[in-house]
Amino acid sequence: MKVGAVIITMGNRPDELRALLDSVAKQDGDKVEVVVVGNGSPVPDVPEGVRTIELPENLGIPGGRNVGIEAFGPSGRDVDILLFLDDDGLLAHHDTAELCREAFAADPRLGIVSFRIADPDTGVTQRRHVPRLRASDPMRSSRVTTFLGGANAVRTQVFAEVGGLPDEFFYAHEETDLAWRALDAGWMIDYRSDMVLFHPTTAPSRHAVYHRMVARNRVWLARRNLPGPIVPVYLGVWMLLTLARRPSRPALRAWFGGFREGWTTSCGPRRPMKWRTVWRLTRLGRPPVI
């Protein structure tokens, strides 16, 4: 199976990007073709053979990745599998691409694989990086209902069937939007603890727009994908969880501003999932109310 990789960059991590590209070049098996997308910024120097695209403006994470997908032909059809890797990450092992080939070849309904993210110094995987509710054991691989945006592999047939990432999200929850659409189309998602991306431990709230976009996109996610009766339940649960975490007053103000924006602005096309998909998500351990 042909494997490609999409990496988006703001051009501010040249050393980390070079290390990541070196780790991709060292993968066992056939060469992984790489496209680096400069998201509103020039692309730093890259090794020969790595394709680059420089966008005149920052399209956000999903928009930048969608440009990278199309660089491999419509819906990425020139390859069978696309890796999506954060530019400050590093593939920990040389066999990750081969493990992806084996996983997708063995299971024709496997659409997405989520890698384990580990701190390069401590080896610790943050709880938020395990894409399931029962996240206490990051070393346990399992079927899941979403995936990690900067450490994953997607069968390109998924994009051809359900479309790409939602450009309008810009940042936050775009992976879950794609995951729900893929699951609704009959694809499966696996979390694999043996496929590791080293990435420094960080807090998502380091981004200035975090609280607003998390809230806005949560509303958009529900409005786009959930059956009508579930939408208020899902959003009500998330509001209660947000309040229980006792964010600062400025953070809470930004969150409620984003929540309001999610209701008053267009969320894009609405395609509610089938009720059998709701049941499937429930059986996988994460009913779409949390």
PDB file of N, CA, C and O in Angstrom, residues 100-162:
ATOM      1  N   CYS A 100       1.173   0.482   9.769  1.00  0.00           N
ATOM      2  CA  CYS A 100      -0.036   1.036   9.149  1.00  0.00           C
ATOM      3  C   CYS A 100      -0.444   0.215   7.936  1.00  0.00           C
ATOM      4  O   CYS A 100      -1.627  -0.125   7.769  1.00  0.00           O
ATOM      5  N   ARG A 101       0.519  -0.105   7.084  1.00  0.00           N
ATOM      6  CA  ARG A 101       0.203  -0.923   5.908  1.00  0.00           C
ATOM      7  C   ARG A 101      -0.427  -2.246   6.328  1.00  0.00           C
ATOM      8  O   ARG A 101      -1.432  -2.690   5.758  1.00  0.00           O
ATOM      9  N   GLU A 102       0.171  -2.886   7.323  1.00  0.00           N
ATOM     10  CA  GLU A 102      -0.338  -4.178   7.777  1.00  0.00           C
ATOM     11  C   GLU A 102      -1.747  -4.055   8.356  1.00  0.00           C
ATOM     12  O   GLU A 102      -2.618  -4.888   8.090  1.00  0.00           O
ATOM     13  N   ALA A 103      -1.981  -2.993   9.149  1.00  0.00           N
ATOM     14  CA  ALA A 103      -3.288  -2.824   9.791  1.00  0.00           C
ATOM     15  C   ALA A 103      -4.386  -2.599   8.763  1.00  0.00           C
ATOM     16  O   ALA A 103      -5.457  -3.225   8.831  1.00  0.00           O
ATOM     17  N   PHE A 104      -4.138  -1.730   7.804  1.00  0.00           N
ATOM     18  CA  PHE A 104      -5.161  -1.432   6.807  1.00  0.00           C
ATOM     19  C   PHE A 104      -5.363  -2.604   5.847  1.00  0.00           C
ATOM     20  O   PHE A 104      -6.488  -2.854   5.397  1.00  0.00           O
ATOM     21  N   ALA A 105      -4.290  -3.323   5.528  1.00  0.00           N
ATOM     22  CA  ALA A 105      -4.427  -4.480   4.636  1.00  0.00           C
ATOM     23  C   ALA A 105      -5.209  -5.604   5.308  1.00  0.00           C
ATOM     24  O   ALA A 105      -5.979  -6.316   4.659  1.00  0.00           O
ATOM     25  N   ALA A 106      -5.033  -5.750   6.618  1.00  0.00           N
ATOM     26  CA  ALA A 106      -5.680  -6.848   7.338  1.00  0.00           C
ATOM     27  C   ALA A 106      -7.160  -6.601   7.587  1.00  0.00           C
ATOM     28  O   ALA A 106      -7.937  -7.550   7.750  1.00  0.00           O
ATOM     29  N   ASP A 107      -7.584  -5.345   7.633  1.00  0.00           N
ATOM     30  CA  ASP A 107      -8.971  -5.019   7.966  1.00  0.00           C
ATOM     31  C   ASP A 107      -9.515  -4.039   6.930  1.00  0.00           C
ATOM     32  O   ASP A 107      -9.269  -2.838   7.021  1.00  0.00           O
ATOM     33  N   PRO A 108     -10.266  -4.524   5.954  1.00  0.00           N
ATOM     34  CA  PRO A 108     -10.746  -3.643   4.888  1.00  0.00           C
ATOM     35  C   PRO A 108     -11.728  -2.574   5.340  1.00  0.00           C
ATOM     36  O   PRO A 108     -11.983  -1.623   4.608  1.00  0.00           O
ATOM     37  N   ARG A 109     -12.289  -2.688   6.556  1.00  0.00           N
ATOM     38  CA  ARG A 109     -13.208  -1.669   7.061  1.00  0.00           C
ATOM     39  C   ARG A 109     -12.525  -0.711   8.025  1.00  0.00           C
ATOM     40  O   ARG A 109     -13.168   0.212   8.544  1.00  0.00           O
ATOM     41  N   LEU A 110     -11.228  -0.886   8.246  1.00  0.00           N
ATOM     42  CA  LEU A 110     -10.489   0.052   9.081  1.00  0.00           C
ATOM     43  C   LEU A 110     -10.229   1.313   8.278  1.00  0.00           C
ATOM     44  O   LEU A 110      -9.593   1.275   7.223  1.00  0.00           O
ATOM     45  N   GLY A 111     -10.726   2.453   8.773  1.00  0.00           N
ATOM     46  CA  GLY A 111     -10.586   3.699   8.039  1.00  0.00           C
ATOM     47  C   GLY A 111      -9.542   4.638   8.606  1.00  0.00           C
ATOM     48  O   GLY A 111      -8.901   5.385   7.863  1.00  0.00           O
ATOM     49  N   ILE A 112      -9.358   4.620   9.944  1.00  0.00           N
ATOM     50  CA  ILE A 112      -8.481   5.585  10.603  1.00  0.00           C
ATOM     51  C   ILE A 112      -7.739   4.894  11.741  1.00  0.00           C
ATOM     52  O   ILE A 112      -8.329   4.085  12.458  1.00  0.00           O
ATOM     53  N   VAL A 113      -6.465   5.224  11.907  1.00  0.00           N
ATOM     54  CA  VAL A 113      -5.675   4.745  13.039  1.00  0.00           C
ATOM     55  C   VAL A 113      -5.138   5.951  13.793  1.00  0.00           C
ATOM     56  O   VAL A 113      -4.530   6.853  13.201  1.00  0.00           O
ATOM     57  N   SER A 114      -5.383   5.976  15.089  1.00  0.00           N
ATOM     58  CA  SER A 114      -4.886   7.032  15.960  1.00  0.00           C
ATOM     59  C   SER A 114      -3.643   6.539  16.683  1.00  0.00           C
ATOM     60  O   SER A 114      -3.669   5.477  17.314  1.00  0.00           O
ATOM     61  N   PHE A 115      -2.541   7.283  16.586  1.00  0.00           N
ATOM     62  CA  PHE A 115      -1.291   6.884  17.223  1.00  0.00           C
ATOM     63  C   PHE A 115      -1.296   7.280  18.705  1.00  0.00           C
ATOM     64  O   PHE A 115      -2.085   8.115  19.142  1.00  0.00           O
ATOM     65  N   ARG A 116      -0.394   6.681  19.448  1.00  0.00           N
ATOM     66  CA  ARG A 116      -0.173   7.103  20.835  1.00  0.00           C
ATOM     67  C   ARG A 116       0.837   8.252  20.837  1.00  0.00           C
ATOM     68  O   ARG A 116       1.883   8.162  20.192  1.00  0.00           O
ATOM     69  N   ILE A 117       0.524   9.320  21.546  1.00  0.00           N
ATOM     70  CA  ILE A 117       1.438  10.448  21.697  1.00  0.00           C
ATOM     71  C   ILE A 117       2.135  10.329  23.046  1.00  0.00           C
ATOM     72  O   ILE A 117       1.485  10.144  24.077  1.00  0.00           O
ATOM     73  N   ALA A 118       3.450  10.415  23.042  1.00  0.00           N
ATOM     74  CA  ALA A 118       4.231  10.279  24.271  1.00  0.00           C
ATOM     75  C   ALA A 118       5.251  11.406  24.361  1.00  0.00           C
ATOM     76  O   ALA A 118       5.804  11.846  23.351  1.00  0.00           O
ATOM     77  N   ASP A 119       5.482  11.883  25.578  1.00  0.00           N
ATOM     78  CA  ASP A 119       6.507  12.898  25.790  1.00  0.00           C
ATOM     79  C   ASP A 119       7.885  12.292  25.507  1.00  0.00           C
ATOM     80  O   ASP A 119       8.194  11.193  25.991  1.00  0.00           O
ATOM     81  N   PRO A 120       8.740  12.967  24.730  1.00  0.00           N
ATOM     82  CA  PRO A 120      10.032  12.383  24.367  1.00  0.00           C
ATOM     83  C   PRO A 120      10.981  12.198  25.545  1.00  0.00           C
ATOM     84  O   PRO A 120      11.877  11.346  25.490  1.00  0.00           O
ATOM     85  N   ASP A 121      10.802  12.973  26.609  1.00  0.00           N
ATOM     86  CA  ASP A 121      11.707  12.883  27.752  1.00  0.00           C
ATOM     87  C   ASP A 121      11.221  11.888  28.800  1.00  0.00           C
ATOM     88  O   ASP A 121      12.011  11.134  29.369  1.00  0.00           O
ATOM     89  N   THR A 122       9.918  11.900  29.063  1.00  0.00           N
ATOM     90  CA  THR A 122       9.378  11.055  30.137  1.00  0.00           C
ATOM     91  C   THR A 122       8.679   9.795  29.624  1.00  0.00           C
ATOM     92  O   THR A 122       8.480   8.848  30.382  1.00  0.00           O
ATOM     93  N   GLY A 123       8.280   9.804  28.361  1.00  0.00           N
ATOM     94  CA  GLY A 123       7.523   8.681  27.821  1.00  0.00           C
ATOM     95  C   GLY A 123       6.067   8.675  28.236  1.00  0.00           C
ATOM     96  O   GLY A 123       5.310   7.773  27.870  1.00  0.00           O
ATOM     97  N   VAL A 124       5.645   9.693  28.987  1.00  0.00           N
ATOM     98  CA  VAL A 124       4.278   9.748  29.507  1.00  0.00           C
ATOM     99  C   VAL A 124       3.306  10.169  28.408  1.00  0.00           C
ATOM    100  O   VAL A 124       3.589  11.078  27.619  1.00  0.00           O
ATOM    101  N   THR A 125       2.167   9.492  28.373  1.00  0.00           N
ATOM    102  CA  THR A 125       1.075   9.860  27.478  1.00  0.00           C
ATOM    103  C   THR A 125       0.006  10.570  28.287  1.00  0.00           C
ATOM    104  O   THR A 125      -0.517  10.014  29.262  1.00  0.00           O
ATOM    105  N   GLN A 126      -0.303  11.825  27.913  1.00  0.00           N
ATOM    106  CA  GLN A 126      -1.333  12.568  28.621  1.00  0.00           C
ATOM    107  C   GLN A 126      -2.693  11.895  28.446  1.00  0.00           C
ATOM    108  O   GLN A 126      -3.000  11.355  27.380  1.00  0.00           O
ATOM    109  N   ARG A 127      -3.499  11.964  29.485  1.00  0.00           N
ATOM    110  CA  ARG A 127      -4.828  11.340  29.439  1.00  0.00           C
ATOM    111  C   ARG A 127      -5.657  11.854  28.261  1.00  0.00           C
ATOM    112  O   ARG A 127      -6.363  11.090  27.616  1.00  0.00           O
ATOM    113  N   ARG A 128      -5.533  13.158  27.970  1.00  0.00           N
ATOM    114  CA  ARG A 128      -6.331  13.726  26.886  1.00  0.00           C
ATOM    115  C   ARG A 128      -5.907  13.206  25.514  1.00  0.00           C
ATOM    116  O   ARG A 128      -6.631  13.407  24.529  1.00  0.00           O
ATOM    117  N   HIS A 129      -4.768  12.546  25.434  1.00  0.00           N
ATOM    118  CA  HIS A 129      -4.294  12.005  24.172  1.00  0.00           C
ATOM    119  C   HIS A 129      -4.712  10.553  23.944  1.00  0.00           C
ATOM    120  O   HIS A 129      -4.288   9.943  22.966  1.00  0.00           O
ATOM    121  N   VAL A 130      -5.513  10.020  24.847  1.00  0.00           N
ATOM    122  CA  VAL A 130      -6.071   8.679  24.644  1.00  0.00           C
ATOM    123  C   VAL A 130      -7.534   8.885  24.245  1.00  0.00           C
ATOM    124  O   VAL A 130      -8.346   9.312  25.071  1.00  0.00           O
ATOM    125  N   PRO A 131      -7.901   8.623  22.999  1.00  0.00           N
ATOM    126  CA  PRO A 131      -9.213   9.045  22.494  1.00  0.00           C
ATOM    127  C   PRO A 131     -10.369   8.124  22.886  1.00  0.00           C
ATOM    128  O   PRO A 131     -11.087   7.586  22.043  1.00  0.00           O
ATOM    129  N   ARG A 132     -10.549   7.946  24.197  1.00  0.00           N
ATOM    130  CA  ARG A 132     -11.685   7.180  24.718  1.00  0.00           C
ATOM    131  C   ARG A 132     -11.939   7.628  26.142  1.00  0.00           C
ATOM    132  O   ARG A 132     -11.083   8.280  26.764  1.00  0.00           O
ATOM    133  N   LEU A 133     -13.096   7.275  26.687  1.00  0.00           N
ATOM    134  CA  LEU A 133     -13.429   7.670  28.046  1.00  0.00           C
ATOM    135  C   LEU A 133     -12.555   6.951  29.065  1.00  0.00           C
ATOM    136  O   LEU A 133     -12.102   7.539  30.042  1.00  0.00           O
ATOM    137  N   ARG A 134     -12.337   5.656  28.872  1.00  0.00           N
ATOM    138  CA  ARG A 134     -11.490   4.888  29.786  1.00  0.00           C
ATOM    139  C   ARG A 134     -10.037   5.030  29.349  1.00  0.00           C
ATOM    140  O   ARG A 134      -9.500   4.198  28.634  1.00  0.00           O
ATOM    141  N   ALA A 135      -9.428   6.111  29.811  1.00  0.00           N
ATOM    142  CA  ALA A 135      -8.120   6.516  29.297  1.00  0.00           C
ATOM    143  C   ALA A 135      -6.981   6.260  30.278  1.00  0.00           C
ATOM    144  O   ALA A 135      -5.870   6.715  30.058  1.00  0.00           O
ATOM    145  N   SER A 136      -7.230   5.534  31.355  1.00  0.00           N
ATOM    146  CA  SER A 136      -6.204   5.371  32.383  1.00  0.00           C
ATOM    147  C   SER A 136      -5.034   4.507  31.929  1.00  0.00           C
ATOM    148  O   SER A 136      -3.934   4.615  32.475  1.00  0.00           O
ATOM    149  N   ASP A 137      -5.241   3.644  30.935  1.00  0.00           N
ATOM    150  CA  ASP A 137      -4.172   2.771  30.453  1.00  0.00           C
ATOM    151  C   ASP A 137      -3.870   3.096  28.991  1.00  0.00           C
ATOM    152  O   ASP A 137      -4.471   2.519  28.077  1.00  0.00           O
ATOM    153  N   PRO A 138      -2.936   4.009  28.732  1.00  0.00           N
ATOM    154  CA  PRO A 138      -2.632   4.383  27.347  1.00  0.00           C
ATOM    155  C   PRO A 138      -1.958   3.277  26.552  1.00  0.00           C
ATOM    156  O   PRO A 138      -1.863   3.374  25.322  1.00  0.00           O
ATOM    157  N   MET A 139      -1.494   2.221  27.224  1.00  0.00           N
ATOM    158  CA  MET A 139      -0.826   1.125  26.524  1.00  0.00           C
ATOM    159  C   MET A 139      -1.820   0.106  25.965  1.00  0.00           C
ATOM    160  O   MET A 139      -1.418  -0.840  25.294  1.00  0.00           O
ATOM    161  N   ARG A 140      -3.093   0.282  26.242  1.00  0.00           N
ATOM    162  CA  ARG A 140      -4.109  -0.646  25.732  1.00  0.00           C
ATOM    163  C   ARG A 140      -4.653  -0.113  24.407  1.00  0.00           C
ATOM    164  O   ARG A 140      -5.237   0.949  24.356  1.00  0.00           O
ATOM    165  N   SER A 141      -4.462  -0.898  23.361  1.00  0.00           N
ATOM    166  CA  SER A 141      -5.041  -0.554  22.060  1.00  0.00           C
ATOM    167  C   SER A 141      -6.510  -0.955  22.045  1.00  0.00           C
ATOM    168  O   SER A 141      -6.916  -1.896  22.734  1.00  0.00           O
ATOM    169  N   SER A 142      -7.311  -0.244  21.247  1.00  0.00           N
ATOM    170  CA  SER A 142      -8.737  -0.555  21.221  1.00  0.00           C
ATOM    171  C   SER A 142      -9.407   0.131  20.047  1.00  0.00           C
ATOM    172  O   SER A 142      -8.833   1.025  19.420  1.00  0.00           O
ATOM    173  N   ARG A 143     -10.623  -0.287  19.766  1.00  0.00           N
ATOM    174  CA  ARG A 143     -11.490   0.450  18.865  1.00  0.00           C
ATOM    175  C   ARG A 143     -11.963   1.716  19.580  1.00  0.00           C
ATOM    176  O   ARG A 143     -12.255   1.678  20.782  1.00  0.00           O
ATOM    177  N   VAL A 144     -12.027   2.823  18.850  1.00  0.00           N
ATOM    178  CA  VAL A 144     -12.407   4.107  19.451  1.00  0.00           C
ATOM    179  C   VAL A 144     -13.372   4.836  18.524  1.00  0.00           C
ATOM    180  O   VAL A 144     -13.680   4.363  17.425  1.00  0.00           O
ATOM    181  N   THR A 145     -13.827   6.011  18.966  1.00  0.00           N
ATOM    182  CA  THR A 145     -14.810   6.769  18.196  1.00  0.00           C
ATOM    183  C   THR A 145     -14.279   8.100  17.681  1.00  0.00           C
ATOM    184  O   THR A 145     -15.002   8.843  17.031  1.00  0.00           O
ATOM    185  N   THR A 146     -13.027   8.423  17.965  1.00  0.00           N
ATOM    186  CA  THR A 146     -12.404   9.616  17.414  1.00  0.00           C
ATOM    187  C   THR A 146     -10.900   9.373  17.347  1.00  0.00           C
ATOM    188  O   THR A 146     -10.437   8.255  17.621  1.00  0.00           O
ATOM    189  N   PHE A 147     -10.131  10.385  16.998  1.00  0.00           N
ATOM    190  CA  PHE A 147      -8.693  10.175  16.832  1.00  0.00           C
ATOM    191  C   PHE A 147      -7.961  11.484  17.068  1.00  0.00           C
ATOM    192  O   PHE A 147      -8.572  12.552  17.192  1.00  0.00           O
ATOM    193  N   LEU A 148      -6.626  11.404  17.147  1.00  0.00           N
ATOM    194  CA  LEU A 148      -5.782  12.571  17.425  1.00  0.00           C
ATOM    195  C   LEU A 148      -5.327  13.201  16.111  1.00  0.00           C
ATOM    196  O   LEU A 148      -4.743  12.525  15.265  1.00  0.00           O
ATOM    197  N   GLY A 149      -5.584  14.505  15.967  1.00  0.00           N
ATOM    198  CA  GLY A 149      -5.378  15.149  14.683  1.00  0.00           C
ATOM    199  C   GLY A 149      -3.947  15.169  14.187  1.00  0.00           C
ATOM    200  O   GLY A 149      -3.709  15.084  12.985  1.00  0.00           O
ATOM    201  N   GLY A 150      -2.964  15.284  15.067  1.00  0.00           N
ATOM    202  CA  GLY A 150      -1.579  15.414  14.634  1.00  0.00           C
ATOM    203  C   GLY A 150      -0.772  14.149  14.729  1.00  0.00           C
ATOM    204  O   GLY A 150       0.461  14.177  14.630  1.00  0.00           O
ATOM    205  N   ALA A 151      -1.457  13.003  14.877  1.00  0.00           N
ATOM    206  CA  ALA A 151      -0.742  11.720  14.994  1.00  0.00           C
ATOM    207  C   ALA A 151      -1.694  10.611  14.567  1.00  0.00           C
ATOM    208  O   ALA A 151      -2.252   9.897  15.388  1.00  0.00           O
ATOM    209  N   ASN A 152      -1.866  10.471  13.269  1.00  0.00           N
ATOM    210  CA  ASN A 152      -2.830   9.485  12.788  1.00  0.00           C
ATOM    211  C   ASN A 152      -2.532   9.065  11.366  1.00  0.00           C
ATOM    212  O   ASN A 152      -1.703   9.671  10.681  1.00  0.00           O
ATOM    213  N   ALA A 153      -3.237   8.044  10.924  1.00  0.00           N
ATOM    214  CA  ALA A 153      -3.188   7.578   9.546  1.00  0.00           C
ATOM    215  C   ALA A 153      -4.616   7.354   9.075  1.00  0.00           C
ATOM    216  O   ALA A 153      -5.437   6.802   9.810  1.00  0.00           O
ATOM    217  N   VAL A 154      -4.912   7.783   7.854  1.00  0.00           N
ATOM    218  CA  VAL A 154      -6.257   7.663   7.307  1.00  0.00           C
ATOM    219  C   VAL A 154      -6.186   6.972   5.951  1.00  0.00           C
ATOM    220  O   VAL A 154      -5.355   7.331   5.103  1.00  0.00           O
ATOM    221  N   ARG A 155      -7.050   5.993   5.755  1.00  0.00           N
ATOM    222  CA  ARG A 155      -7.195   5.384   4.436  1.00  0.00           C
ATOM    223  C   ARG A 155      -7.827   6.438   3.514  1.00  0.00           C
ATOM    224  O   ARG A 155      -8.888   6.991   3.830  1.00  0.00           O
ATOM    225  N   THR A 156      -7.212   6.731   2.382  1.00  0.00           N
ATOM    226  CA  THR A 156      -7.699   7.825   1.548  1.00  0.00           C
ATOM    227  C   THR A 156      -9.082   7.542   0.973  1.00  0.00           C
ATOM    228  O   THR A 156      -9.800   8.476   0.589  1.00  0.00           O
ATOM    229  N   GLN A 157      -9.489   6.297   0.933  1.00  0.00           N
ATOM    230  CA  GLN A 157     -10.837   5.970   0.488  1.00  0.00           C
ATOM    231  C   GLN A 157     -11.894   6.615   1.388  1.00  0.00           C
ATOM    232  O   GLN A 157     -13.007   6.918   0.952  1.00  0.00           O
ATOM    233  N   VAL A 158     -11.534   6.857   2.652  1.00  0.00           N
ATOM    234  CA  VAL A 158     -12.451   7.527   3.572  1.00  0.00           C
ATOM    235  C   VAL A 158     -12.747   8.941   3.073  1.00  0.00           C
ATOM    236  O   VAL A 158     -13.909   9.384   3.044  1.00  0.00           O
ATOM    237  N   PHE A 159     -11.713   9.672   2.671  1.00  0.00           N
ATOM    238  CA  PHE A 159     -11.915  11.031   2.165  1.00  0.00           C
ATOM    239  C   PHE A 159     -12.774  11.018   0.907  1.00  0.00           C
ATOM    240  O   PHE A 159     -13.639  11.882   0.727  1.00  0.00           O
ATOM    241  N   ALA A 160     -12.523  10.044   0.025  1.00  0.00           N
ATOM    242  CA  ALA A 160     -13.305   9.958  -1.206  1.00  0.00           C
ATOM    243  C   ALA A 160     -14.775   9.716  -0.911  1.00  0.00           C
ATOM    244  O   ALA A 160     -15.657  10.192  -1.641  1.00  0.00           O
ATOM    245  N   GLU A 161     -15.055   8.999   0.172  1.00  0.00           N
ATOM    246  CA  GLU A 161     -16.430   8.617   0.491  1.00  0.00           C
ATOM    247  C   GLU A 161     -17.163   9.661   1.326  1.00  0.00           C
ATOM    248  O   GLU A 161     -18.345   9.935   1.082  1.00  0.00           O
ATOM    249  N   VAL A 162     -16.489  10.257   2.328  1.00  0.00           N
ATOM    250  CA  VAL A 162     -17.209  11.149   3.254  1.00  0.00           C
ATOM    251  C   VAL A 162     -16.722  12.590   3.199  1.00  0.00           C
ATOM    252  O   VAL A 162     -17.285  13.456   3.868  1.00  0.00           O
TER     253      VAL A 162
END
